[in-house]
Amino acid sequence: MQDKRRIIAGNWKMYKTSKEAVDLVQGLEDRLDILADDGKGLEGIEIIVCPPFTALKSIYTVLWQDKPPVKLGAQNMFWEDEGAYTGEVSPPMLKDLECEFVIIGHSERRMYFGETDETVNKKVKAALNHRITPIMCCGESLEQRQAGKTEPFIESQILGGIEGLTANDMKNFIIAYEPIWAIGTGKTALPEDANDVISHIRTVLASRFGTDVAKAVPVLYGGSVKGGNIADFMAETEINGALVGGASLDADSFADIIKNAR
Ligand code: PGA
């Protein structure tokens, strides 16, 4: 993949009040200004931040005023447009704040909030219907990896998540491969192992939609990505970028990842 899309997305999880979120995004803007002028520029790299729901409005206002090269995403949403679903947030509500992306089926949602491939599939379809690009997550546990079951498990997550989608839907689609044992642990997958799993994800996509479509869907790696290891992941042929948790919560460390991902 010579001219692959390069995407760095920050998943802020349940961190940052609205004011802290604004401080973080403004700190990031300052650092991106410096990177934009350092000769290498920021062209060719897409930057996304996914703050908690409560900070979306304030971040949207900052992005709208300052127009930095940063796009907005949410971390979850419900599949219905409206209704008696206490505590849920709908696709039109995210659209209203110009959220262009939404993370769907993060392993923490699957683990703590009972999300399944079936609910992931409903959410992915709802996102696509509202022209919000899903960042659909998959990833195996340590037990599954040790039992040699990574590929069949990932395959079932991918097939479950994309059930009923068309090749056209895949034009607006991002996948994040995040081995659960690498999330927040400081232990990353080996870049070549992540590349192999992502290559398998593309084989699965190709079996449904053909090779050209499979090649064009960006697939990110996630799990303890930092400024010091991002370049090794970006150097792999199949990896389009990263979904970053912990290291996206600090302007310096997130900017460092962007810098080294160019
Ligand atoms: P981490 O999280 O970078 O803190 O490992 C990644 C994620 O959960 O998306």
PDB file of C-alpha atoms and ligand atoms in Angstrom:
ATOM      1  CA  MET A   1       0.000   0.000   0.000  1.00  0.00           C
ATOM      2  CA  GLN A   2       2.020   2.942  -1.261  1.00  0.00           C
ATOM      3  CA  ASP A   3      -0.420   5.798  -0.845  1.00  0.00           C
ATOM      4  CA  LYS A   4      -2.299   4.454   2.126  1.00  0.00           C
ATOM      5  CA  ARG A   5      -4.563   6.670   4.219  1.00  0.00           C
ATOM      6  CA  ARG A   6      -2.953   7.610   7.506  1.00  0.00           C
ATOM      7  CA  ILE A   7      -5.269   8.135  10.441  1.00  0.00           C
ATOM      8  CA  ILE A   8      -4.516   8.875  14.082  1.00  0.00           C
ATOM      9  CA  ALA A   9      -7.591   8.808  16.312  1.00  0.00           C
ATOM     10  CA  GLY A  10      -7.673   9.603  20.020  1.00  0.00           C
ATOM     11  CA  ASN A  11     -10.131   7.755  22.243  1.00  0.00           C
ATOM     12  CA  TRP A  12     -10.405   9.824  25.413  1.00  0.00           C
ATOM     13  CA  LYS A  13     -12.602   7.224  27.148  1.00  0.00           C
ATOM     14  CA  MET A  14     -14.171   8.479  30.410  1.00  0.00           C
ATOM     15  CA  TYR A  15     -11.592  11.201  30.946  1.00  0.00           C
ATOM     16  CA  LYS A  16     -11.769  15.018  30.794  1.00  0.00           C
ATOM     17  CA  THR A  17     -14.463  17.386  31.921  1.00  0.00           C
ATOM     18  CA  SER A  18     -15.624  19.822  29.316  1.00  0.00           C
ATOM     19  CA  LYS A  19     -13.076  22.461  30.397  1.00  0.00           C
ATOM     20  CA  GLU A  20     -10.220  19.956  30.552  1.00  0.00           C
ATOM     21  CA  ALA A  21     -11.206  18.739  27.101  1.00  0.00           C
ATOM     22  CA  VAL A  22     -11.035  22.262  25.665  1.00  0.00           C
ATOM     23  CA  ASP A  23      -7.609  22.781  27.258  1.00  0.00           C
ATOM     24  CA  LEU A  24      -6.417  19.529  25.729  1.00  0.00           C
ATOM     25  CA  VAL A  25      -7.651  20.275  22.230  1.00  0.00           C
ATOM     26  CA  GLN A  26      -6.234  23.798  22.357  1.00  0.00           C
ATOM     27  CA  GLY A  27      -2.904  22.449  23.550  1.00  0.00           C
ATOM     28  CA  LEU A  28      -3.018  20.017  20.653  1.00  0.00           C
ATOM     29  CA  GLU A  29      -3.780  22.844  18.196  1.00  0.00           C
ATOM     30  CA  ASP A  30      -0.663  24.730  19.357  1.00  0.00           C
ATOM     31  CA  ARG A  31       1.495  21.686  18.766  1.00  0.00           C
ATOM     32  CA  LEU A  32      -0.109  20.937  15.407  1.00  0.00           C
ATOM     33  CA  ASP A  33       0.631  24.522  14.315  1.00  0.00           C
ATOM     34  CA  ILE A  34       4.304  23.849  14.956  1.00  0.00           C
ATOM     35  CA  LEU A  35       4.185  20.515  13.105  1.00  0.00           C
ATOM     36  CA  ALA A  36       2.366  22.095  10.168  1.00  0.00           C
ATOM     37  CA  ASP A  37       5.296  24.486   9.691  1.00  0.00           C
ATOM     38  CA  ASP A  38       8.243  22.221  10.317  1.00  0.00           C
ATOM     39  CA  GLY A  39       8.812  21.265   6.703  1.00  0.00           C
ATOM     40  CA  LYS A  40       7.076  17.890   6.778  1.00  0.00           C
ATOM     41  CA  GLY A  41       3.612  19.362   7.315  1.00  0.00           C
ATOM     42  CA  LEU A  42       0.451  17.529   8.246  1.00  0.00           C
ATOM     43  CA  GLU A  43      -0.922  16.804   4.807  1.00  0.00           C
ATOM     44  CA  GLY A  44      -1.796  13.207   4.308  1.00  0.00           C
ATOM     45  CA  ILE A  45      -2.575  12.543   7.930  1.00  0.00           C
ATOM     46  CA  GLU A  46      -6.116  12.532   9.291  1.00  0.00           C
ATOM     47  CA  ILE A  47      -6.478  13.421  12.956  1.00  0.00           C
ATOM     48  CA  ILE A  48      -9.598  12.528  14.943  1.00  0.00           C
ATOM     49  CA  VAL A  49     -10.458  13.119  18.590  1.00  0.00           C
ATOM     50  CA  CYS A  50     -13.239  11.223  20.362  1.00  0.00           C
ATOM     51  CA  PRO A  51     -14.049  13.009  23.639  1.00  0.00           C
ATOM     52  CA  PRO A  52     -16.794  11.920  26.041  1.00  0.00           C
ATOM     53  CA  PHE A  53     -20.347  12.982  25.087  1.00  0.00           C
ATOM     54  CA  THR A  54     -20.374  15.782  27.663  1.00  0.00           C
ATOM     55  CA  ALA A  55     -17.395  17.494  25.995  1.00  0.00           C
ATOM     56  CA  LEU A  56     -18.530  17.140  22.368  1.00  0.00           C
ATOM     57  CA  LYS A  57     -20.304  20.484  22.272  1.00  0.00           C
ATOM     58  CA  SER A  58     -17.404  22.475  23.712  1.00  0.00           C
ATOM     59  CA  ILE A  59     -14.871  20.742  21.465  1.00  0.00           C
ATOM     60  CA  TYR A  60     -17.112  21.278  18.466  1.00  0.00           C
ATOM     61  CA  THR A  61     -17.179  25.010  19.271  1.00  0.00           C
ATOM     62  CA  VAL A  62     -13.373  25.147  19.459  1.00  0.00           C
ATOM     63  CA  LEU A  63     -12.959  23.223  16.214  1.00  0.00           C
ATOM     64  CA  TRP A  64     -15.537  25.391  14.491  1.00  0.00           C
ATOM     65  CA  GLN A  65     -13.793  28.605  15.596  1.00  0.00           C
ATOM     66  CA  ASP A  66     -10.164  27.631  15.128  1.00  0.00           C
ATOM     67  CA  LYS A  67     -10.496  25.213  12.218  1.00  0.00           C
ATOM     68  CA  PRO A  68      -7.515  23.023  13.135  1.00  0.00           C
ATOM     69  CA  PRO A  69      -6.923  19.878  11.059  1.00  0.00           C
ATOM     70  CA  VAL A  70      -8.798  17.823  13.638  1.00  0.00           C
ATOM     71  CA  LYS A  71     -12.072  15.964  13.139  1.00  0.00           C
ATOM     72  CA  LEU A  72     -14.602  15.018  15.763  1.00  0.00           C
ATOM     73  CA  GLY A  73     -15.834  11.582  16.745  1.00  0.00           C
ATOM     74  CA  ALA A  74     -17.904  10.040  19.529  1.00  0.00           C
ATOM     75  CA  GLN A  75     -17.122   6.897  21.498  1.00  0.00           C
ATOM     76  CA  ASN A  76     -20.499   5.179  21.201  1.00  0.00           C
ATOM     77  CA  MET A  77     -24.131   5.754  20.232  1.00  0.00           C
ATOM     78  CA  PHE A  78     -27.483   3.985  20.178  1.00  0.00           C
ATOM     79  CA  TRP A  79     -29.011   2.729  16.926  1.00  0.00           C
ATOM     80  CA  GLU A  80     -32.455   4.358  17.133  1.00  0.00           C
ATOM     81  CA  ASP A  81     -33.008   7.981  16.065  1.00  0.00           C
ATOM     82  CA  GLU A  82     -35.070   8.852  19.128  1.00  0.00           C
ATOM     83  CA  GLY A  83     -37.335   7.287  21.720  1.00  0.00           C
ATOM     84  CA  ALA A  84     -37.687   6.222  25.321  1.00  0.00           C
ATOM     85  CA  TYR A  85     -34.093   4.989  25.781  1.00  0.00           C
ATOM     86  CA  THR A  86     -32.977   6.651  28.989  1.00  0.00           C
ATOM     87  CA  GLY A  87     -29.315   7.546  28.983  1.00  0.00           C
ATOM     88  CA  GLU A  88     -28.682   6.875  25.307  1.00  0.00           C
ATOM     89  CA  VAL A  89     -27.426   9.222  22.582  1.00  0.00           C
ATOM     90  CA  SER A  90     -28.691   8.961  19.004  1.00  0.00           C
ATOM     91  CA  PRO A  91     -27.028   9.340  15.598  1.00  0.00           C
ATOM     92  CA  PRO A  92     -28.901  12.619  14.812  1.00  0.00           C
ATOM     93  CA  MET A  93     -27.668  14.037  18.135  1.00  0.00           C
ATOM     94  CA  LEU A  94     -24.091  13.326  17.091  1.00  0.00           C
ATOM     95  CA  LYS A  95     -24.709  14.660  13.597  1.00  0.00           C
ATOM     96  CA  ASP A  96     -25.981  17.869  15.153  1.00  0.00           C
ATOM     97  CA  LEU A  97     -22.505  18.403  16.642  1.00  0.00           C
ATOM     98  CA  GLU A  98     -20.792  17.527  13.381  1.00  0.00           C
ATOM     99  CA  CYS A  99     -19.420  14.263  14.644  1.00  0.00           C
ATOM    100  CA  GLU A 100     -18.043  12.627  11.535  1.00  0.00           C
ATOM    101  CA  PHE A 101     -16.939   9.438  13.275  1.00  0.00           C
ATOM    102  CA  VAL A 102     -18.135   7.115  15.994  1.00  0.00           C
ATOM    103  CA  ILE A 103     -16.258   4.307  17.712  1.00  0.00           C
ATOM    104  CA  ILE A 104     -18.453   1.200  17.762  1.00  0.00           C
ATOM    105  CA  GLY A 105     -17.934  -1.996  19.736  1.00  0.00           C
ATOM    106  CA  HIS A 106     -14.821  -1.047  21.686  1.00  0.00           C
ATOM    107  CA  SER A 107     -13.773  -4.019  23.841  1.00  0.00           C
ATOM    108  CA  GLU A 108     -14.622  -2.024  26.979  1.00  0.00           C
ATOM    109  CA  ARG A 109     -18.205  -1.633  25.689  1.00  0.00           C
ATOM    110  CA  ARG A 110     -18.355  -5.339  24.917  1.00  0.00           C
ATOM    111  CA  MET A 111     -16.874  -6.233  28.325  1.00  0.00           C
ATOM    112  CA  TYR A 112     -18.767  -3.877  30.653  1.00  0.00           C
ATOM    113  CA  PHE A 113     -21.929  -2.927  28.750  1.00  0.00           C
ATOM    114  CA  GLY A 114     -22.936  -6.185  27.125  1.00  0.00           C
ATOM    115  CA  GLU A 115     -22.333  -5.185  23.509  1.00  0.00           C
ATOM    116  CA  THR A 116     -22.353  -8.086  21.072  1.00  0.00           C
ATOM    117  CA  ASP A 117     -21.602  -8.477  17.380  1.00  0.00           C
ATOM    118  CA  GLU A 118     -25.342  -8.132  16.834  1.00  0.00           C
ATOM    119  CA  THR A 119     -25.657  -4.764  18.610  1.00  0.00           C
ATOM    120  CA  VAL A 120     -22.412  -3.632  16.995  1.00  0.00           C
ATOM    121  CA  ASN A 121     -23.959  -4.447  13.623  1.00  0.00           C
ATOM    122  CA  LYS A 122     -27.111  -2.423  14.429  1.00  0.00           C
ATOM    123  CA  LYS A 123     -25.010   0.552  15.519  1.00  0.00           C
ATOM    124  CA  VAL A 124     -22.754   0.345  12.479  1.00  0.00           C
ATOM    125  CA  LYS A 125     -25.801   0.348  10.188  1.00  0.00           C
ATOM    126  CA  ALA A 126     -27.325   3.309  12.024  1.00  0.00           C
ATOM    127  CA  ALA A 127     -24.056   5.247  11.754  1.00  0.00           C
ATOM    128  CA  LEU A 128     -23.833   4.575   8.022  1.00  0.00           C
ATOM    129  CA  ASN A 129     -27.471   5.605   7.507  1.00  0.00           C
ATOM    130  CA  HIS A 130     -26.610   8.956   9.069  1.00  0.00           C
ATOM    131  CA  ARG A 131     -23.340   9.322   7.208  1.00  0.00           C
ATOM    132  CA  ILE A 132     -21.251   8.976  10.315  1.00  0.00           C
ATOM    133  CA  THR A 133     -18.175   6.844   9.706  1.00  0.00           C
ATOM    134  CA  PRO A 134     -18.026   3.931  12.144  1.00  0.00           C
ATOM    135  CA  ILE A 135     -14.679   2.985  13.632  1.00  0.00           C
ATOM    136  CA  MET A 136     -15.613  -0.634  14.328  1.00  0.00           C
ATOM    137  CA  CYS A 137     -13.388  -2.316  16.904  1.00  0.00           C
ATOM    138  CA  CYS A 138     -12.336  -5.932  17.148  1.00  0.00           C
ATOM    139  CA  GLY A 139      -9.692  -7.710  19.174  1.00  0.00           C
ATOM    140  CA  GLU A 140      -8.912 -10.994  20.892  1.00  0.00           C
ATOM    141  CA  SER A 141      -8.281 -11.739  24.568  1.00  0.00           C
ATOM    142  CA  LEU A 142      -4.986 -13.113  25.850  1.00  0.00           C
ATOM    143  CA  GLU A 143      -6.560 -16.556  26.317  1.00  0.00           C
ATOM    144  CA  GLN A 144      -7.764 -16.587  22.720  1.00  0.00           C
ATOM    145  CA  ARG A 145      -4.335 -15.543  21.487  1.00  0.00           C
ATOM    146  CA  GLN A 146      -2.566 -18.184  23.565  1.00  0.00           C
ATOM    147  CA  ALA A 147      -4.995 -20.833  22.323  1.00  0.00           C
ATOM    148  CA  GLY A 148      -4.158 -19.889  18.720  1.00  0.00           C
ATOM    149  CA  LYS A 149      -7.720 -18.682  18.128  1.00  0.00           C
ATOM    150  CA  THR A 150      -6.984 -15.064  17.184  1.00  0.00           C
ATOM    151  CA  GLU A 151      -7.804 -15.275  13.484  1.00  0.00           C
ATOM    152  CA  PRO A 152     -11.089 -17.236  13.702  1.00  0.00           C
ATOM    153  CA  PHE A 153     -12.259 -15.009  16.543  1.00  0.00           C
ATOM    154  CA  ILE A 154     -11.448 -11.766  14.720  1.00  0.00           C
ATOM    155  CA  GLU A 155     -13.075 -13.181  11.613  1.00  0.00           C
ATOM    156  CA  SER A 156     -16.310 -13.862  13.506  1.00  0.00           C
ATOM    157  CA  GLN A 157     -16.293 -10.342  14.987  1.00  0.00           C
ATOM    158  CA  ILE A 158     -15.751  -8.776  11.578  1.00  0.00           C
ATOM    159  CA  LEU A 159     -18.392 -10.903   9.828  1.00  0.00           C
ATOM    160  CA  GLY A 160     -20.887 -10.248  12.634  1.00  0.00           C
ATOM    161  CA  GLY A 161     -20.250  -6.509  12.537  1.00  0.00           C
ATOM    162  CA  ILE A 162     -20.548  -6.123   8.760  1.00  0.00           C
ATOM    163  CA  GLU A 163     -23.572  -8.430   8.317  1.00  0.00           C
ATOM    164  CA  GLY A 164     -25.882  -6.994   5.658  1.00  0.00           C
ATOM    165  CA  LEU A 165     -23.528  -4.204   4.557  1.00  0.00           C
ATOM    166  CA  THR A 166     -22.712  -3.490   0.922  1.00  0.00           C
ATOM    167  CA  ALA A 167     -19.449  -2.690  -0.830  1.00  0.00           C
ATOM    168  CA  ASN A 168     -20.657   0.883  -1.028  1.00  0.00           C
ATOM    169  CA  ASP A 169     -21.018   1.046   2.770  1.00  0.00           C
ATOM    170  CA  MET A 170     -17.363   0.121   3.093  1.00  0.00           C
ATOM    171  CA  LYS A 171     -16.355   3.440   1.496  1.00  0.00           C
ATOM    172  CA  ASN A 172     -17.270   5.047   4.793  1.00  0.00           C
ATOM    173  CA  PHE A 173     -15.827   2.564   7.179  1.00  0.00           C
ATOM    174  CA  ILE A 174     -12.832   2.224   9.476  1.00  0.00           C
ATOM    175  CA  ILE A 175     -11.808  -0.849  11.436  1.00  0.00           C
ATOM    176  CA  ALA A 176      -9.653  -0.798  14.556  1.00  0.00           C
ATOM    177  CA  TYR A 177      -7.823  -3.963  15.537  1.00  0.00           C
ATOM    178  CA  GLU A 178      -7.181  -3.739  19.253  1.00  0.00           C
ATOM    179  CA  PRO A 179      -5.943  -6.878  21.027  1.00  0.00           C
ATOM    180  CA  ILE A 180      -7.560  -6.648  24.465  1.00  0.00           C
ATOM    181  CA  TRP A 181      -4.359  -7.631  26.264  1.00  0.00           C
ATOM    182  CA  ALA A 182      -2.563  -4.637  24.719  1.00  0.00           C
ATOM    183  CA  ILE A 183      -5.098  -1.989  25.770  1.00  0.00           C
ATOM    184  CA  GLY A 184      -3.835   0.216  28.566  1.00  0.00           C
ATOM    185  CA  THR A 185      -1.228  -2.347  29.588  1.00  0.00           C
ATOM    186  CA  GLY A 186       1.909  -0.860  28.067  1.00  0.00           C
ATOM    187  CA  LYS A 187       2.320  -4.154  26.133  1.00  0.00           C
ATOM    188  CA  THR A 188       1.876  -3.706  22.405  1.00  0.00           C
ATOM    189  CA  ALA A 189       1.391  -6.387  19.826  1.00  0.00           C
ATOM    190  CA  LEU A 190       4.476  -6.914  17.691  1.00  0.00           C
ATOM    191  CA  PRO A 191       3.970  -4.721  14.632  1.00  0.00           C
ATOM    192  CA  GLU A 192       4.391  -7.719  12.318  1.00  0.00           C
ATOM    193  CA  ASP A 193       1.821  -9.735  14.303  1.00  0.00           C
ATOM    194  CA  ALA A 194      -0.662  -6.851  14.135  1.00  0.00           C
ATOM    195  CA  ASN A 195       0.060  -6.615  10.422  1.00  0.00           C
ATOM    196  CA  ASP A 196      -0.722 -10.316   9.975  1.00  0.00           C
ATOM    197  CA  VAL A 197      -4.055 -10.040  11.793  1.00  0.00           C
ATOM    198  CA  ILE A 198      -4.966  -6.947   9.772  1.00  0.00           C
ATOM    199  CA  SER A 199      -4.013  -8.746   6.599  1.00  0.00           C
ATOM    200  CA  HIS A 200      -6.429 -11.497   7.661  1.00  0.00           C
ATOM    201  CA  ILE A 201      -9.129  -8.864   8.283  1.00  0.00           C
ATOM    202  CA  ARG A 202      -8.600  -7.715   4.697  1.00  0.00           C
ATOM    203  CA  THR A 203      -8.900 -11.304   3.440  1.00  0.00           C
ATOM    204  CA  VAL A 204     -12.238 -11.569   5.260  1.00  0.00           C
ATOM    205  CA  LEU A 205     -13.394  -8.250   3.758  1.00  0.00           C
ATOM    206  CA  ALA A 206     -12.218  -9.371   0.311  1.00  0.00           C
ATOM    207  CA  SER A 207     -14.285 -12.547   0.572  1.00  0.00           C
ATOM    208  CA  ARG A 208     -17.396 -10.395   0.985  1.00  0.00           C
ATOM    209  CA  PHE A 209     -16.666  -7.325  -1.121  1.00  0.00           C
ATOM    210  CA  GLY A 210     -13.693  -8.096  -3.367  1.00  0.00           C
ATOM    211  CA  THR A 211     -10.035  -7.159  -3.085  1.00  0.00           C
ATOM    212  CA  ASP A 212     -10.267  -3.532  -4.161  1.00  0.00           C
ATOM    213  CA  VAL A 213     -12.822  -2.702  -1.480  1.00  0.00           C
ATOM    214  CA  ALA A 214     -10.841  -4.649   1.136  1.00  0.00           C
ATOM    215  CA  LYS A 215      -7.675  -2.738   0.299  1.00  0.00           C
ATOM    216  CA  ALA A 216      -9.389   0.629   0.563  1.00  0.00           C
ATOM    217  CA  VAL A 217     -10.879   0.158   4.056  1.00  0.00           C
ATOM    218  CA  PRO A 218      -8.523   1.777   6.577  1.00  0.00           C
ATOM    219  CA  VAL A 219      -7.565  -0.533   9.438  1.00  0.00           C
ATOM    220  CA  LEU A 220      -5.992   0.945  12.560  1.00  0.00           C
ATOM    221  CA  TYR A 221      -4.004  -0.764  15.282  1.00  0.00           C
ATOM    222  CA  GLY A 222      -4.804   0.065  18.911  1.00  0.00           C
ATOM    223  CA  GLY A 223      -3.208  -0.946  22.196  1.00  0.00           C
ATOM    224  CA  SER A 224      -0.524   1.020  24.069  1.00  0.00           C
ATOM    225  CA  VAL A 225       0.484   3.125  21.065  1.00  0.00           C
ATOM    226  CA  LYS A 226       2.967   5.870  21.953  1.00  0.00           C
ATOM    227  CA  GLY A 227       5.254   8.325  20.200  1.00  0.00           C
ATOM    228  CA  GLY A 228       8.081   5.831  20.539  1.00  0.00           C
ATOM    229  CA  ASN A 229       6.366   2.907  18.794  1.00  0.00           C
ATOM    230  CA  ILE A 230       3.957   4.433  16.257  1.00  0.00           C
ATOM    231  CA  ALA A 231       6.531   4.568  13.455  1.00  0.00           C
ATOM    232  CA  ASP A 232       7.028   0.788  13.670  1.00  0.00           C
ATOM    233  CA  PHE A 233       3.295   0.226  13.204  1.00  0.00           C
ATOM    234  CA  MET A 234       3.029   2.774  10.385  1.00  0.00           C
ATOM    235  CA  ALA A 235       5.917   1.053   8.585  1.00  0.00           C
ATOM    236  CA  GLU A 236       3.838  -2.125   8.228  1.00  0.00           C
ATOM    237  CA  THR A 237       2.102  -2.483   4.867  1.00  0.00           C
ATOM    238  CA  GLU A 238      -1.425  -3.175   6.136  1.00  0.00           C
ATOM    239  CA  ILE A 239      -1.665  -0.688   9.019  1.00  0.00           C
ATOM    240  CA  ASN A 240      -3.260   2.673   8.280  1.00  0.00           C
ATOM    241  CA  GLY A 241      -2.799   4.275  11.666  1.00  0.00           C
ATOM    242  CA  ALA A 242      -3.746   3.996  15.295  1.00  0.00           C
ATOM    243  CA  LEU A 243      -6.575   4.305  17.756  1.00  0.00           C
ATOM    244  CA  VAL A 244      -4.884   5.773  20.804  1.00  0.00           C
ATOM    245  CA  GLY A 245      -6.223   5.735  24.363  1.00  0.00           C
ATOM    246  CA  GLY A 246      -3.934   6.805  27.209  1.00  0.00           C
ATOM    247  CA  ALA A 247      -1.409   8.678  25.084  1.00  0.00           C
ATOM    248  CA  SER A 248      -4.163  10.812  23.506  1.00  0.00           C
ATOM    249  CA  LEU A 249      -4.984  12.392  26.876  1.00  0.00           C
ATOM    250  CA  ASP A 250      -1.945  14.644  26.849  1.00  0.00           C
ATOM    251  CA  ALA A 251      -1.266  17.191  24.091  1.00  0.00           C
ATOM    252  CA  ASP A 252       2.483  16.506  23.982  1.00  0.00           C
ATOM    253  CA  SER A 253       2.215  12.744  23.777  1.00  0.00           C
ATOM    254  CA  PHE A 254      -0.619  12.808  21.205  1.00  0.00           C
ATOM    255  CA  ALA A 255       1.245  15.357  19.069  1.00  0.00           C
ATOM    256  CA  ASP A 256       4.336  13.159  19.309  1.00  0.00           C
ATOM    257  CA  ILE A 257       2.383  10.234  17.867  1.00  0.00           C
ATOM    258  CA  ILE A 258       1.097  12.404  15.015  1.00  0.00           C
ATOM    259  CA  LYS A 259       4.610  13.700  14.356  1.00  0.00           C
ATOM    260  CA  ASN A 260       6.108  10.214  14.196  1.00  0.00           C
ATOM    261  CA  ALA A 261       3.218   8.828  12.134  1.00  0.00           C
ATOM    262  CA  ARG A 262       3.858  11.182   9.219  1.00  0.00           C
TER     263      ARG A 262
HETATM  264  P1  PGA B   1      -4.511   2.513  25.003  1.00  0.00           P
HETATM  265  O1  PGA B   1      -6.046   2.321  24.563  1.00  0.00           O
HETATM  266  O2  PGA B   1      -3.832   3.318  23.917  1.00  0.00           O
HETATM  267  O3  PGA B   1      -4.567   3.257  26.305  1.00  0.00           O
HETATM  268  O4  PGA B   1      -3.913   1.161  25.121  1.00  0.00           O
HETATM  269  C1  PGA B   1      -6.401   2.078  23.223  1.00  0.00           C
HETATM  270  C2  PGA B   1      -7.899   1.981  23.115  1.00  0.00           C
HETATM  271  O5  PGA B   1      -8.540   1.442  24.038  1.00  0.00           O
HETATM  272  O6  PGA B   1      -8.501   2.443  22.130  1.00  0.00           O
END
